[in-house]
Amino acid sequence: MLHASLMILVDRFTSKNSPNRSSQMSAPKKLNRRDAIKATAAASTIALASQITPIAYATAKEGWIKLFNGKNLDGWHINPEKIGHGTGGQWAVEKGTIAGQQDPPGSGNGGILLTDKKFGDFELKIGMKPDWGVCSGLFLRGNDRGACFQMMVDYHDAGNVGHIYGEGTTGFNTRTFDINGKYDGKKLTGLMTDKHKAAKDVGLIYSCTPEEFVSAWKVNEWNMATVKVQGEFPKITTWVNDLKVCEFDGESSTAANYDKEKIKGILGTSGSIAVQVHGGTGWPKGAKCRWKDISIRPL
């Protein structure tokens, strides 16, 4: 495959001499040496992209692959059967972002939106802008039944963003603090924290301080999450904007209820990337979680 890609690309260079939680997800409502070197590098990128369903996913520089094209939900699907959060939720592309809410709004019916492709070891970047009151999450090595390692995006009072939770597995929880809102009338103006714990007490190698998180988080704006997942019993590191939030080691974690063998039996060593609309009455009617600029680099 690499050889064929190289031949096609060499021909292009020489001939042109020129150096880019709905079931209907695809349409939701709503020769010189220098040229040879360039061709070889591009062919390597194509060889990698061919493993990531090239029709749905676009290649980017340095091994990064775009998971969302900003136009439609090609390459994604909702949970095919009802799970604990619901039948799937309502997902649409709005102004170049993925927007999720309950289906219908305020009904308690949520779900997850998953990539068709599965990933094992990877680094992921994703922009997020949840409305206040939303209980969402970023699913890592997830499956269609809603089980995963989850980076919490519980953007509400007594919530948490950035720590790791065992969704649909053993329910282990590594949060070292809760977030709560500061308000001017009904408008959210900032965050404060409580229920502080040490990283070692929740089974983490590292956690940022509550003060660091509050300083890094941009209220009412887009925030960028970066997550690195690597290993059979994965080491998971999360960042929000430029702040390292936590480091979890699945090989050695002492988190309450964490059982590495049981979780591996449920999840295996690879799975989908997914985003969540939590089921139940806690999700405010009409509130949405929004996601954009989603890219992954297999490791």
PDB file of C-alpha atoms in Angstrom:
ATOM      1  CA  MET A   1       0.000   0.000   0.000  1.00  0.00           C
ATOM      2  CA  LEU A   2       2.818   2.377   0.820  1.00  0.00           C
ATOM      3  CA  HIS A   3       4.557   1.604  -2.492  1.00  0.00           C
ATOM      4  CA  ALA A   4       1.361   2.217  -4.477  1.00  0.00           C
ATOM      5  CA  SER A   5       0.707   5.466  -2.645  1.00  0.00           C
ATOM      6  CA  LEU A   6       4.271   6.602  -3.340  1.00  0.00           C
ATOM      7  CA  MET A   7       3.928   5.902  -7.077  1.00  0.00           C
ATOM      8  CA  ILE A   8       0.681   7.878  -7.268  1.00  0.00           C
ATOM      9  CA  LEU A   9       2.156  10.788  -5.372  1.00  0.00           C
ATOM     10  CA  VAL A  10       5.360  10.853  -7.412  1.00  0.00           C
ATOM     11  CA  ASP A  11       3.247  11.026 -10.551  1.00  0.00           C
ATOM     12  CA  ARG A  12       1.300  13.943  -9.096  1.00  0.00           C
ATOM     13  CA  PHE A  13       4.450  15.811  -8.161  1.00  0.00           C
ATOM     14  CA  THR A  14       6.113  15.298 -11.547  1.00  0.00           C
ATOM     15  CA  SER A  15       3.052  15.936 -13.732  1.00  0.00           C
ATOM     16  CA  LYS A  16       1.697  18.959 -11.842  1.00  0.00           C
ATOM     17  CA  ASN A  17       4.843  20.179 -10.079  1.00  0.00           C
ATOM     18  CA  SER A  18       2.710  21.302  -7.132  1.00  0.00           C
ATOM     19  CA  PRO A  19       3.167  20.906  -3.592  1.00  0.00           C
ATOM     20  CA  ASN A  20      -4.107  19.320   2.252  1.00  0.00           C
ATOM     21  CA  ARG A  21     -26.111  10.214  22.820  1.00  0.00           C
ATOM     22  CA  SER A  22     -30.249   9.751  15.459  1.00  0.00           C
ATOM     23  CA  SER A  23     -29.896   6.857  13.383  1.00  0.00           C
ATOM     24  CA  GLN A  24     -29.315   9.053  10.290  1.00  0.00           C
ATOM     25  CA  MET A  25     -25.983  10.378  11.438  1.00  0.00           C
ATOM     26  CA  SER A  26     -24.621  11.398   8.022  1.00  0.00           C
ATOM     27  CA  ALA A  27     -27.370  13.968   7.492  1.00  0.00           C
ATOM     28  CA  PRO A  28     -28.834  15.016  10.849  1.00  0.00           C
ATOM     29  CA  LYS A  29     -31.776  17.244  10.651  1.00  0.00           C
ATOM     30  CA  LYS A  30     -31.674  20.395  11.816  1.00  0.00           C
ATOM     31  CA  LEU A  31      11.933  13.770 -10.315  1.00  0.00           C
ATOM     32  CA  ASN A  32      13.887  15.614  -8.300  1.00  0.00           C
ATOM     33  CA  ARG A  33      15.197  14.602  -4.899  1.00  0.00           C
ATOM     34  CA  ARG A  34      13.088  17.201  -3.104  1.00  0.00           C
ATOM     35  CA  ASP A  35       9.858  16.040  -4.747  1.00  0.00           C
ATOM     36  CA  ALA A  36      10.708  12.410  -4.028  1.00  0.00           C
ATOM     37  CA  ILE A  37      11.196  13.204  -0.354  1.00  0.00           C
ATOM     38  CA  LYS A  38       7.876  15.051  -0.251  1.00  0.00           C
ATOM     39  CA  ALA A  39       6.121  12.164  -1.952  1.00  0.00           C
ATOM     40  CA  THR A  40       7.586   9.612   0.450  1.00  0.00           C
ATOM     41  CA  ALA A  41       6.455  11.597   3.480  1.00  0.00           C
ATOM     42  CA  ALA A  42       2.976  12.077   2.053  1.00  0.00           C
ATOM     43  CA  ALA A  43       2.707   8.381   1.198  1.00  0.00           C
ATOM     44  CA  SER A  44       3.521   7.495   4.790  1.00  0.00           C
ATOM     45  CA  THR A  45       0.689   9.726   5.951  1.00  0.00           C
ATOM     46  CA  ILE A  46      -1.718   8.074   3.512  1.00  0.00           C
ATOM     47  CA  ALA A  47      -0.661   4.621   4.696  1.00  0.00           C
ATOM     48  CA  LEU A  48      -1.539   5.630   8.258  1.00  0.00           C
ATOM     49  CA  ALA A  49      -4.800   7.281   7.223  1.00  0.00           C
ATOM     50  CA  SER A  50      -5.897   4.138   5.359  1.00  0.00           C
ATOM     51  CA  GLN A  51      -6.198   2.442   8.734  1.00  0.00           C
ATOM     52  CA  ILE A  52      -8.545   5.183   9.994  1.00  0.00           C
ATOM     53  CA  THR A  53     -11.336   4.918   7.397  1.00  0.00           C
ATOM     54  CA  PRO A  54     -10.156   7.645   5.013  1.00  0.00           C
ATOM     55  CA  ILE A  55     -13.654   8.449   3.753  1.00  0.00           C
ATOM     56  CA  ALA A  56     -14.731   9.617   7.196  1.00  0.00           C
ATOM     57  CA  TYR A  57     -11.534  10.955   8.722  1.00  0.00           C
ATOM     58  CA  ALA A  58      -9.130  13.550   7.343  1.00  0.00           C
ATOM     59  CA  THR A  59      -5.383  13.478   7.778  1.00  0.00           C
ATOM     60  CA  ALA A  60      -3.424  16.277   9.408  1.00  0.00           C
ATOM     61  CA  LYS A  61       0.208  17.104  10.055  1.00  0.00           C
ATOM     62  CA  GLU A  62       2.565  15.060  12.238  1.00  0.00           C
ATOM     63  CA  GLY A  63       0.296  12.017  12.416  1.00  0.00           C
ATOM     64  CA  TRP A  64      -2.768  13.874  13.683  1.00  0.00           C
ATOM     65  CA  ILE A  65      -6.084  12.735  12.220  1.00  0.00           C
ATOM     66  CA  LYS A  66      -9.243  14.829  12.269  1.00  0.00           C
ATOM     67  CA  LEU A  67     -12.177  12.885  13.684  1.00  0.00           C
ATOM     68  CA  PHE A  68     -14.815  15.539  12.932  1.00  0.00           C
ATOM     69  CA  ASN A  69     -15.038  17.320   9.589  1.00  0.00           C
ATOM     70  CA  GLY A  70     -17.137  20.246  10.849  1.00  0.00           C
ATOM     71  CA  LYS A  71     -19.903  19.518   8.315  1.00  0.00           C
ATOM     72  CA  ASN A  72     -21.646  16.282   9.255  1.00  0.00           C
ATOM     73  CA  LEU A  73     -21.359  13.267  11.532  1.00  0.00           C
ATOM     74  CA  ASP A  74     -19.761  10.881   9.048  1.00  0.00           C
ATOM     75  CA  GLY A  75     -17.562   8.460  10.988  1.00  0.00           C
ATOM     76  CA  TRP A  76     -19.729   8.643  14.109  1.00  0.00           C
ATOM     77  CA  HIS A  77     -22.756   6.749  15.427  1.00  0.00           C
ATOM     78  CA  ILE A  78     -25.022   6.795  18.460  1.00  0.00           C
ATOM     79  CA  ASN A  79     -25.344   3.819  20.798  1.00  0.00           C
ATOM     80  CA  PRO A  80     -27.226   1.243  18.688  1.00  0.00           C
ATOM     81  CA  GLU A  81     -29.242  -0.115  21.605  1.00  0.00           C
ATOM     82  CA  LYS A  82     -30.672   1.560  24.674  1.00  0.00           C
ATOM     83  CA  ILE A  83     -28.152   1.992  27.485  1.00  0.00           C
ATOM     84  CA  GLY A  84     -28.472   3.346  31.004  1.00  0.00           C
ATOM     85  CA  HIS A  85     -28.507   6.945  29.748  1.00  0.00           C
ATOM     86  CA  GLY A  86     -31.094   6.355  27.024  1.00  0.00           C
ATOM     87  CA  THR A  87     -31.544   5.591  23.353  1.00  0.00           C
ATOM     88  CA  GLY A  88     -28.858   7.962  22.104  1.00  0.00           C
ATOM     89  CA  GLY A  89     -29.757  11.575  22.692  1.00  0.00           C
ATOM     90  CA  GLN A  90     -30.052  14.227  20.003  1.00  0.00           C
ATOM     91  CA  TRP A  91     -26.936  15.198  18.037  1.00  0.00           C
ATOM     92  CA  ALA A  92     -26.481  17.764  15.286  1.00  0.00           C
ATOM     93  CA  VAL A  93     -23.789  19.836  13.623  1.00  0.00           C
ATOM     94  CA  GLU A  94     -24.277  23.504  14.497  1.00  0.00           C
ATOM     95  CA  LYS A  95     -21.904  26.137  13.109  1.00  0.00           C
ATOM     96  CA  GLY A  96     -19.072  23.650  12.741  1.00  0.00           C
ATOM     97  CA  THR A  97     -19.525  22.052  16.161  1.00  0.00           C
ATOM     98  CA  ILE A  98     -21.105  18.861  17.463  1.00  0.00           C
ATOM     99  CA  ALA A  99     -24.031  19.781  19.718  1.00  0.00           C
ATOM    100  CA  GLY A 100     -25.723  17.216  21.941  1.00  0.00           C
ATOM    101  CA  GLN A 101     -28.829  17.385  24.098  1.00  0.00           C
ATOM    102  CA  GLN A 102     -31.549  15.119  25.453  1.00  0.00           C
ATOM    103  CA  ASP A 103     -34.084  13.762  22.977  1.00  0.00           C
ATOM    104  CA  PRO A 104     -36.535  15.407  23.200  1.00  0.00           C
ATOM    105  CA  PRO A 105     -35.087  18.255  25.290  1.00  0.00           C
ATOM    106  CA  GLY A 106     -35.791  17.843  28.982  1.00  0.00           C
ATOM    107  CA  SER A 107     -37.107  14.293  28.567  1.00  0.00           C
ATOM    108  CA  GLY A 108     -34.333  12.531  30.469  1.00  0.00           C
ATOM    109  CA  ASN A 109     -33.394  10.524  27.354  1.00  0.00           C
ATOM    110  CA  GLY A 110     -29.674  10.753  26.671  1.00  0.00           C
ATOM    111  CA  GLY A 111     -26.940   8.596  25.206  1.00  0.00           C
ATOM    112  CA  ILE A 112     -23.543   8.711  23.550  1.00  0.00           C
ATOM    113  CA  LEU A 113     -22.062   9.583  20.175  1.00  0.00           C
ATOM    114  CA  LEU A 114     -19.118   7.335  19.263  1.00  0.00           C
ATOM    115  CA  THR A 115     -16.465   7.159  16.573  1.00  0.00           C
ATOM    116  CA  ASP A 116     -16.862   4.210  14.226  1.00  0.00           C
ATOM    117  CA  LYS A 117     -13.117   3.628  14.444  1.00  0.00           C
ATOM    118  CA  LYS A 118     -11.564   2.188  17.597  1.00  0.00           C
ATOM    119  CA  PHE A 119      -8.303   3.331  19.141  1.00  0.00           C
ATOM    120  CA  GLY A 120      -5.941   1.799  21.694  1.00  0.00           C
ATOM    121  CA  ASP A 121      -2.968   4.043  22.472  1.00  0.00           C
ATOM    122  CA  PHE A 122      -3.417   7.641  21.391  1.00  0.00           C
ATOM    123  CA  GLU A 123      -3.251  11.339  22.104  1.00  0.00           C
ATOM    124  CA  LEU A 124      -6.509  13.241  21.646  1.00  0.00           C
ATOM    125  CA  LYS A 125      -7.361  16.934  21.414  1.00  0.00           C
ATOM    126  CA  ILE A 126     -10.933  18.206  21.636  1.00  0.00           C
ATOM    127  CA  GLY A 127     -12.566  21.582  22.134  1.00  0.00           C
ATOM    128  CA  MET A 128     -15.455  21.626  24.600  1.00  0.00           C
ATOM    129  CA  LYS A 129     -18.098  24.151  25.591  1.00  0.00           C
ATOM    130  CA  PRO A 130     -20.802  22.662  27.814  1.00  0.00           C
ATOM    131  CA  ASP A 131     -23.687  24.783  29.005  1.00  0.00           C
ATOM    132  CA  TRP A 132     -23.715  25.176  32.773  1.00  0.00           C
ATOM    133  CA  GLY A 133     -25.776  22.418  34.389  1.00  0.00           C
ATOM    134  CA  VAL A 134     -24.745  19.805  31.833  1.00  0.00           C
ATOM    135  CA  CYS A 135     -23.429  16.417  32.963  1.00  0.00           C
ATOM    136  CA  SER A 136     -21.368  15.130  30.064  1.00  0.00           C
ATOM    137  CA  GLY A 137     -18.141  13.241  29.550  1.00  0.00           C
ATOM    138  CA  LEU A 138     -15.369  12.305  27.155  1.00  0.00           C
ATOM    139  CA  PHE A 139     -15.270   8.521  26.692  1.00  0.00           C
ATOM    140  CA  LEU A 140     -11.929   6.780  26.126  1.00  0.00           C
ATOM    141  CA  ARG A 141     -11.700   3.185  24.859  1.00  0.00           C
ATOM    142  CA  GLY A 142     -15.494   3.187  24.943  1.00  0.00           C
ATOM    143  CA  ASN A 143     -17.931   0.602  23.648  1.00  0.00           C
ATOM    144  CA  ASP A 144     -21.469   0.734  22.266  1.00  0.00           C
ATOM    145  CA  ARG A 145     -22.876  -0.286  25.657  1.00  0.00           C
ATOM    146  CA  GLY A 146     -21.555   2.905  27.229  1.00  0.00           C
ATOM    147  CA  ALA A 147     -18.623   1.482  29.203  1.00  0.00           C
ATOM    148  CA  CYS A 148     -15.308   3.340  29.128  1.00  0.00           C
ATOM    149  CA  PHE A 149     -12.591   5.211  30.927  1.00  0.00           C
ATOM    150  CA  GLN A 150     -14.248   8.612  31.152  1.00  0.00           C
ATOM    151  CA  MET A 151     -12.770  12.060  31.502  1.00  0.00           C
ATOM    152  CA  MET A 152     -15.523  13.738  33.441  1.00  0.00           C
ATOM    153  CA  VAL A 153     -17.178  16.835  32.027  1.00  0.00           C
ATOM    154  CA  ASP A 154     -19.677  17.243  34.856  1.00  0.00           C
ATOM    155  CA  TYR A 155     -20.213  20.961  34.428  1.00  0.00           C
ATOM    156  CA  HIS A 156     -22.592  21.687  37.279  1.00  0.00           C
ATOM    157  CA  ASP A 157     -22.629  22.271  41.020  1.00  0.00           C
ATOM    158  CA  ALA A 158     -20.868  19.397  42.815  1.00  0.00           C
ATOM    159  CA  GLY A 159     -19.341  18.473  39.468  1.00  0.00           C
ATOM    160  CA  ASN A 160     -15.860  17.932  38.061  1.00  0.00           C
ATOM    161  CA  VAL A 161     -14.009  18.402  34.787  1.00  0.00           C
ATOM    162  CA  GLY A 162     -10.829  16.559  33.857  1.00  0.00           C
ATOM    163  CA  HIS A 163     -10.540  13.642  36.281  1.00  0.00           C
ATOM    164  CA  ILE A 164     -11.047   9.958  35.430  1.00  0.00           C
ATOM    165  CA  TYR A 165     -14.132   7.841  36.149  1.00  0.00           C
ATOM    166  CA  GLY A 166     -14.939   4.191  35.448  1.00  0.00           C
ATOM    167  CA  GLU A 167     -18.176   4.543  33.474  1.00  0.00           C
ATOM    168  CA  GLY A 168     -20.121   1.298  33.103  1.00  0.00           C
ATOM    169  CA  THR A 169     -17.304  -0.728  34.661  1.00  0.00           C
ATOM    170  CA  THR A 170     -16.586  -0.515  38.385  1.00  0.00           C
ATOM    171  CA  GLY A 171     -17.551   3.094  39.069  1.00  0.00           C
ATOM    172  CA  PHE A 172     -14.150   4.146  40.402  1.00  0.00           C
ATOM    173  CA  ASN A 173     -13.801   7.912  40.728  1.00  0.00           C
ATOM    174  CA  THR A 174     -10.554   9.892  40.942  1.00  0.00           C
ATOM    175  CA  ARG A 175     -11.805  13.444  41.427  1.00  0.00           C
ATOM    176  CA  THR A 176      -9.778  15.449  43.922  1.00  0.00           C
ATOM    177  CA  PHE A 177     -12.270  18.302  44.189  1.00  0.00           C
ATOM    178  CA  ASP A 178     -15.782  19.346  43.189  1.00  0.00           C
ATOM    179  CA  ILE A 179     -16.590  22.472  41.224  1.00  0.00           C
ATOM    180  CA  ASN A 180     -19.458  24.836  42.002  1.00  0.00           C
ATOM    181  CA  GLY A 181     -20.697  27.926  40.250  1.00  0.00           C
ATOM    182  CA  LYS A 182     -20.389  31.587  41.148  1.00  0.00           C
ATOM    183  CA  TYR A 183     -23.291  33.666  39.930  1.00  0.00           C
ATOM    184  CA  ASP A 184     -24.367  37.210  39.232  1.00  0.00           C
ATOM    185  CA  GLY A 185     -28.085  36.681  39.500  1.00  0.00           C
ATOM    186  CA  LYS A 186     -28.612  33.648  37.266  1.00  0.00           C
ATOM    187  CA  LYS A 187     -25.510  34.222  35.141  1.00  0.00           C
ATOM    188  CA  LEU A 188     -22.473  32.022  35.753  1.00  0.00           C
ATOM    189  CA  THR A 189     -19.462  34.254  36.342  1.00  0.00           C
ATOM    190  CA  GLY A 190     -16.858  31.893  37.795  1.00  0.00           C
ATOM    191  CA  LEU A 191     -16.090  28.674  39.636  1.00  0.00           C
ATOM    192  CA  MET A 192     -15.209  27.735  43.187  1.00  0.00           C
ATOM    193  CA  THR A 193     -14.319  24.339  44.647  1.00  0.00           C
ATOM    194  CA  ASP A 194     -14.808  22.157  47.696  1.00  0.00           C
ATOM    195  CA  LYS A 195     -14.380  18.550  48.913  1.00  0.00           C
ATOM    196  CA  HIS A 196     -10.626  18.677  48.341  1.00  0.00           C
ATOM    197  CA  LYS A 197      -8.634  15.424  48.419  1.00  0.00           C
ATOM    198  CA  ALA A 198      -5.011  14.454  47.874  1.00  0.00           C
ATOM    199  CA  ALA A 199      -4.120  12.707  44.610  1.00  0.00           C
ATOM    200  CA  LYS A 200      -2.798   9.613  46.393  1.00  0.00           C
ATOM    201  CA  ASP A 201      -6.066   9.259  48.316  1.00  0.00           C
ATOM    202  CA  VAL A 202      -8.060   8.778  45.105  1.00  0.00           C
ATOM    203  CA  GLY A 203      -5.533   6.565  43.309  1.00  0.00           C
ATOM    204  CA  LEU A 204      -3.844   9.176  41.126  1.00  0.00           C
ATOM    205  CA  ILE A 205      -0.166   9.791  40.482  1.00  0.00           C
ATOM    206  CA  TYR A 206      -0.852  13.493  40.118  1.00  0.00           C
ATOM    207  CA  SER A 207      -3.648  16.050  40.302  1.00  0.00           C
ATOM    208  CA  CYS A 208      -3.633  19.787  39.822  1.00  0.00           C
ATOM    209  CA  THR A 209      -4.777  21.927  42.709  1.00  0.00           C
ATOM    210  CA  PRO A 210      -8.323  23.317  42.754  1.00  0.00           C
ATOM    211  CA  GLU A 211      -6.907  26.824  42.488  1.00  0.00           C
ATOM    212  CA  GLU A 212      -4.929  25.909  39.365  1.00  0.00           C
ATOM    213  CA  PHE A 213      -8.008  24.471  37.695  1.00  0.00           C
ATOM    214  CA  VAL A 214     -10.181  27.492  38.458  1.00  0.00           C
ATOM    215  CA  SER A 215      -7.466  29.757  37.053  1.00  0.00           C
ATOM    216  CA  ALA A 216      -7.089  27.702  33.858  1.00  0.00           C
ATOM    217  CA  TRP A 217     -10.780  27.176  33.056  1.00  0.00           C
ATOM    218  CA  LYS A 218     -12.393  29.776  30.770  1.00  0.00           C
ATOM    219  CA  VAL A 219     -15.956  30.353  31.954  1.00  0.00           C
ATOM    220  CA  ASN A 220     -18.533  30.731  29.152  1.00  0.00           C
ATOM    221  CA  GLU A 221     -15.838  30.141  26.512  1.00  0.00           C
ATOM    222  CA  TRP A 222     -14.292  27.245  24.609  1.00  0.00           C
ATOM    223  CA  ASN A 223     -11.748  25.138  26.485  1.00  0.00           C
ATOM    224  CA  MET A 224      -9.341  22.643  24.914  1.00  0.00           C
ATOM    225  CA  ALA A 225      -8.887  19.200  26.450  1.00  0.00           C
ATOM    226  CA  THR A 226      -5.890  17.008  25.660  1.00  0.00           C
ATOM    227  CA  VAL A 227      -5.800  13.375  26.722  1.00  0.00           C
ATOM    228  CA  LYS A 228      -3.046  10.787  26.377  1.00  0.00           C
ATOM    229  CA  VAL A 229      -3.928   7.097  26.764  1.00  0.00           C
ATOM    230  CA  GLN A 230      -1.263   4.410  26.596  1.00  0.00           C
ATOM    231  CA  GLY A 231      -0.791   0.840  27.803  1.00  0.00           C
ATOM    232  CA  GLU A 232      -2.613  -2.434  28.394  1.00  0.00           C
ATOM    233  CA  PHE A 233      -3.775  -1.093  31.752  1.00  0.00           C
ATOM    234  CA  PRO A 234      -3.658   2.459  30.511  1.00  0.00           C
ATOM    235  CA  LYS A 235      -1.828   5.408  31.877  1.00  0.00           C
ATOM    236  CA  ILE A 236      -4.180   8.317  31.249  1.00  0.00           C
ATOM    237  CA  THR A 237      -3.063  11.929  31.472  1.00  0.00           C
ATOM    238  CA  THR A 238      -5.443  14.847  30.991  1.00  0.00           C
ATOM    239  CA  TRP A 239      -4.913  18.538  30.345  1.00  0.00           C
ATOM    240  CA  VAL A 240      -7.354  21.439  30.157  1.00  0.00           C
ATOM    241  CA  ASN A 241      -5.936  24.258  28.083  1.00  0.00           C
ATOM    242  CA  ASP A 242      -2.266  24.293  29.193  1.00  0.00           C
ATOM    243  CA  LEU A 243      -2.921  22.843  32.643  1.00  0.00           C
ATOM    244  CA  LYS A 244      -2.093  19.234  33.456  1.00  0.00           C
ATOM    245  CA  VAL A 245      -5.173  18.130  35.408  1.00  0.00           C
ATOM    246  CA  CYS A 246      -4.417  14.553  36.378  1.00  0.00           C
ATOM    247  CA  GLU A 247      -2.309  11.465  35.772  1.00  0.00           C
ATOM    248  CA  PHE A 248      -3.843   8.037  36.321  1.00  0.00           C
ATOM    249  CA  ASP A 249      -1.879   4.769  36.091  1.00  0.00           C
ATOM    250  CA  GLY A 250      -4.141   1.815  35.341  1.00  0.00           C
ATOM    251  CA  GLU A 251      -1.368  -0.620  36.182  1.00  0.00           C
ATOM    252  CA  SER A 252      -0.924   0.488  39.788  1.00  0.00           C
ATOM    253  CA  SER A 253      -3.870   2.701  40.793  1.00  0.00           C
ATOM    254  CA  THR A 254      -5.259   2.190  44.288  1.00  0.00           C
ATOM    255  CA  ALA A 255      -8.538   4.020  43.559  1.00  0.00           C
ATOM    256  CA  ALA A 256     -11.506   2.649  45.469  1.00  0.00           C
ATOM    257  CA  ASN A 257     -13.408   0.061  43.384  1.00  0.00           C
ATOM    258  CA  TYR A 258     -10.735   0.023  40.676  1.00  0.00           C
ATOM    259  CA  ASP A 259     -10.183  -3.502  39.307  1.00  0.00           C
ATOM    260  CA  LYS A 260      -7.825  -3.482  36.335  1.00  0.00           C
ATOM    261  CA  GLU A 261      -8.489  -7.054  35.211  1.00  0.00           C
ATOM    262  CA  LYS A 262     -12.257  -6.692  35.398  1.00  0.00           C
ATOM    263  CA  ILE A 263     -12.164  -3.438  33.467  1.00  0.00           C
ATOM    264  CA  LYS A 264      -9.876  -4.905  30.813  1.00  0.00           C
ATOM    265  CA  GLY A 265     -12.331  -7.778  30.476  1.00  0.00           C
ATOM    266  CA  ILE A 266     -15.116  -5.291  29.771  1.00  0.00           C
ATOM    267  CA  LEU A 267     -13.267  -2.821  27.556  1.00  0.00           C
ATOM    268  CA  GLY A 268     -10.366  -4.745  26.075  1.00  0.00           C
ATOM    269  CA  THR A 269      -7.426  -2.581  25.048  1.00  0.00           C
ATOM    270  CA  SER A 270      -9.089  -0.374  22.432  1.00  0.00           C
ATOM    271  CA  GLY A 271     -12.396   1.330  21.841  1.00  0.00           C
ATOM    272  CA  SER A 272     -14.219   4.328  20.467  1.00  0.00           C
ATOM    273  CA  ILE A 273     -13.877   7.960  21.387  1.00  0.00           C
ATOM    274  CA  ALA A 274     -17.306   9.166  22.491  1.00  0.00           C
ATOM    275  CA  VAL A 275     -19.112  12.156  23.950  1.00  0.00           C
ATOM    276  CA  GLN A 276     -22.074  11.922  26.280  1.00  0.00           C
ATOM    277  CA  VAL A 277     -25.485  13.342  26.971  1.00  0.00           C
ATOM    278  CA  HIS A 278     -26.297  12.129  30.471  1.00  0.00           C
ATOM    279  CA  GLY A 279     -29.741  10.663  30.990  1.00  0.00           C
ATOM    280  CA  GLY A 280     -32.107  11.658  33.788  1.00  0.00           C
ATOM    281  CA  THR A 281     -33.783  14.768  35.111  1.00  0.00           C
ATOM    282  CA  GLY A 282     -30.640  16.646  36.141  1.00  0.00           C
ATOM    283  CA  TRP A 283     -29.903  17.843  32.596  1.00  0.00           C
ATOM    284  CA  PRO A 284     -31.505  21.300  32.123  1.00  0.00           C
ATOM    285  CA  LYS A 285     -34.116  21.453  29.373  1.00  0.00           C
ATOM    286  CA  GLY A 286     -32.559  22.836  26.206  1.00  0.00           C
ATOM    287  CA  ALA A 287     -28.994  22.739  27.554  1.00  0.00           C
ATOM    288  CA  LYS A 288     -26.300  21.391  25.234  1.00  0.00           C
ATOM    289  CA  CYS A 289     -22.772  20.071  25.279  1.00  0.00           C
ATOM    290  CA  ARG A 290     -20.674  21.287  22.357  1.00  0.00           C
ATOM    291  CA  TRP A 291     -17.489  19.852  20.849  1.00  0.00           C
ATOM    292  CA  LYS A 292     -15.159  20.875  18.015  1.00  0.00           C
ATOM    293  CA  ASP A 293     -11.590  20.640  16.673  1.00  0.00           C
ATOM    294  CA  ILE A 294     -11.385  16.918  17.414  1.00  0.00           C
ATOM    295  CA  SER A 295      -8.084  15.302  16.397  1.00  0.00           C
ATOM    296  CA  ILE A 296      -6.298  12.111  17.383  1.00  0.00           C
ATOM    297  CA  ARG A 297      -2.746  10.825  16.988  1.00  0.00           C
ATOM    298  CA  PRO A 298      -2.312   7.053  17.342  1.00  0.00           C
ATOM    299  CA  LEU A 299       0.742   6.137  19.427  1.00  0.00           C
TER     300      LEU A 299
END
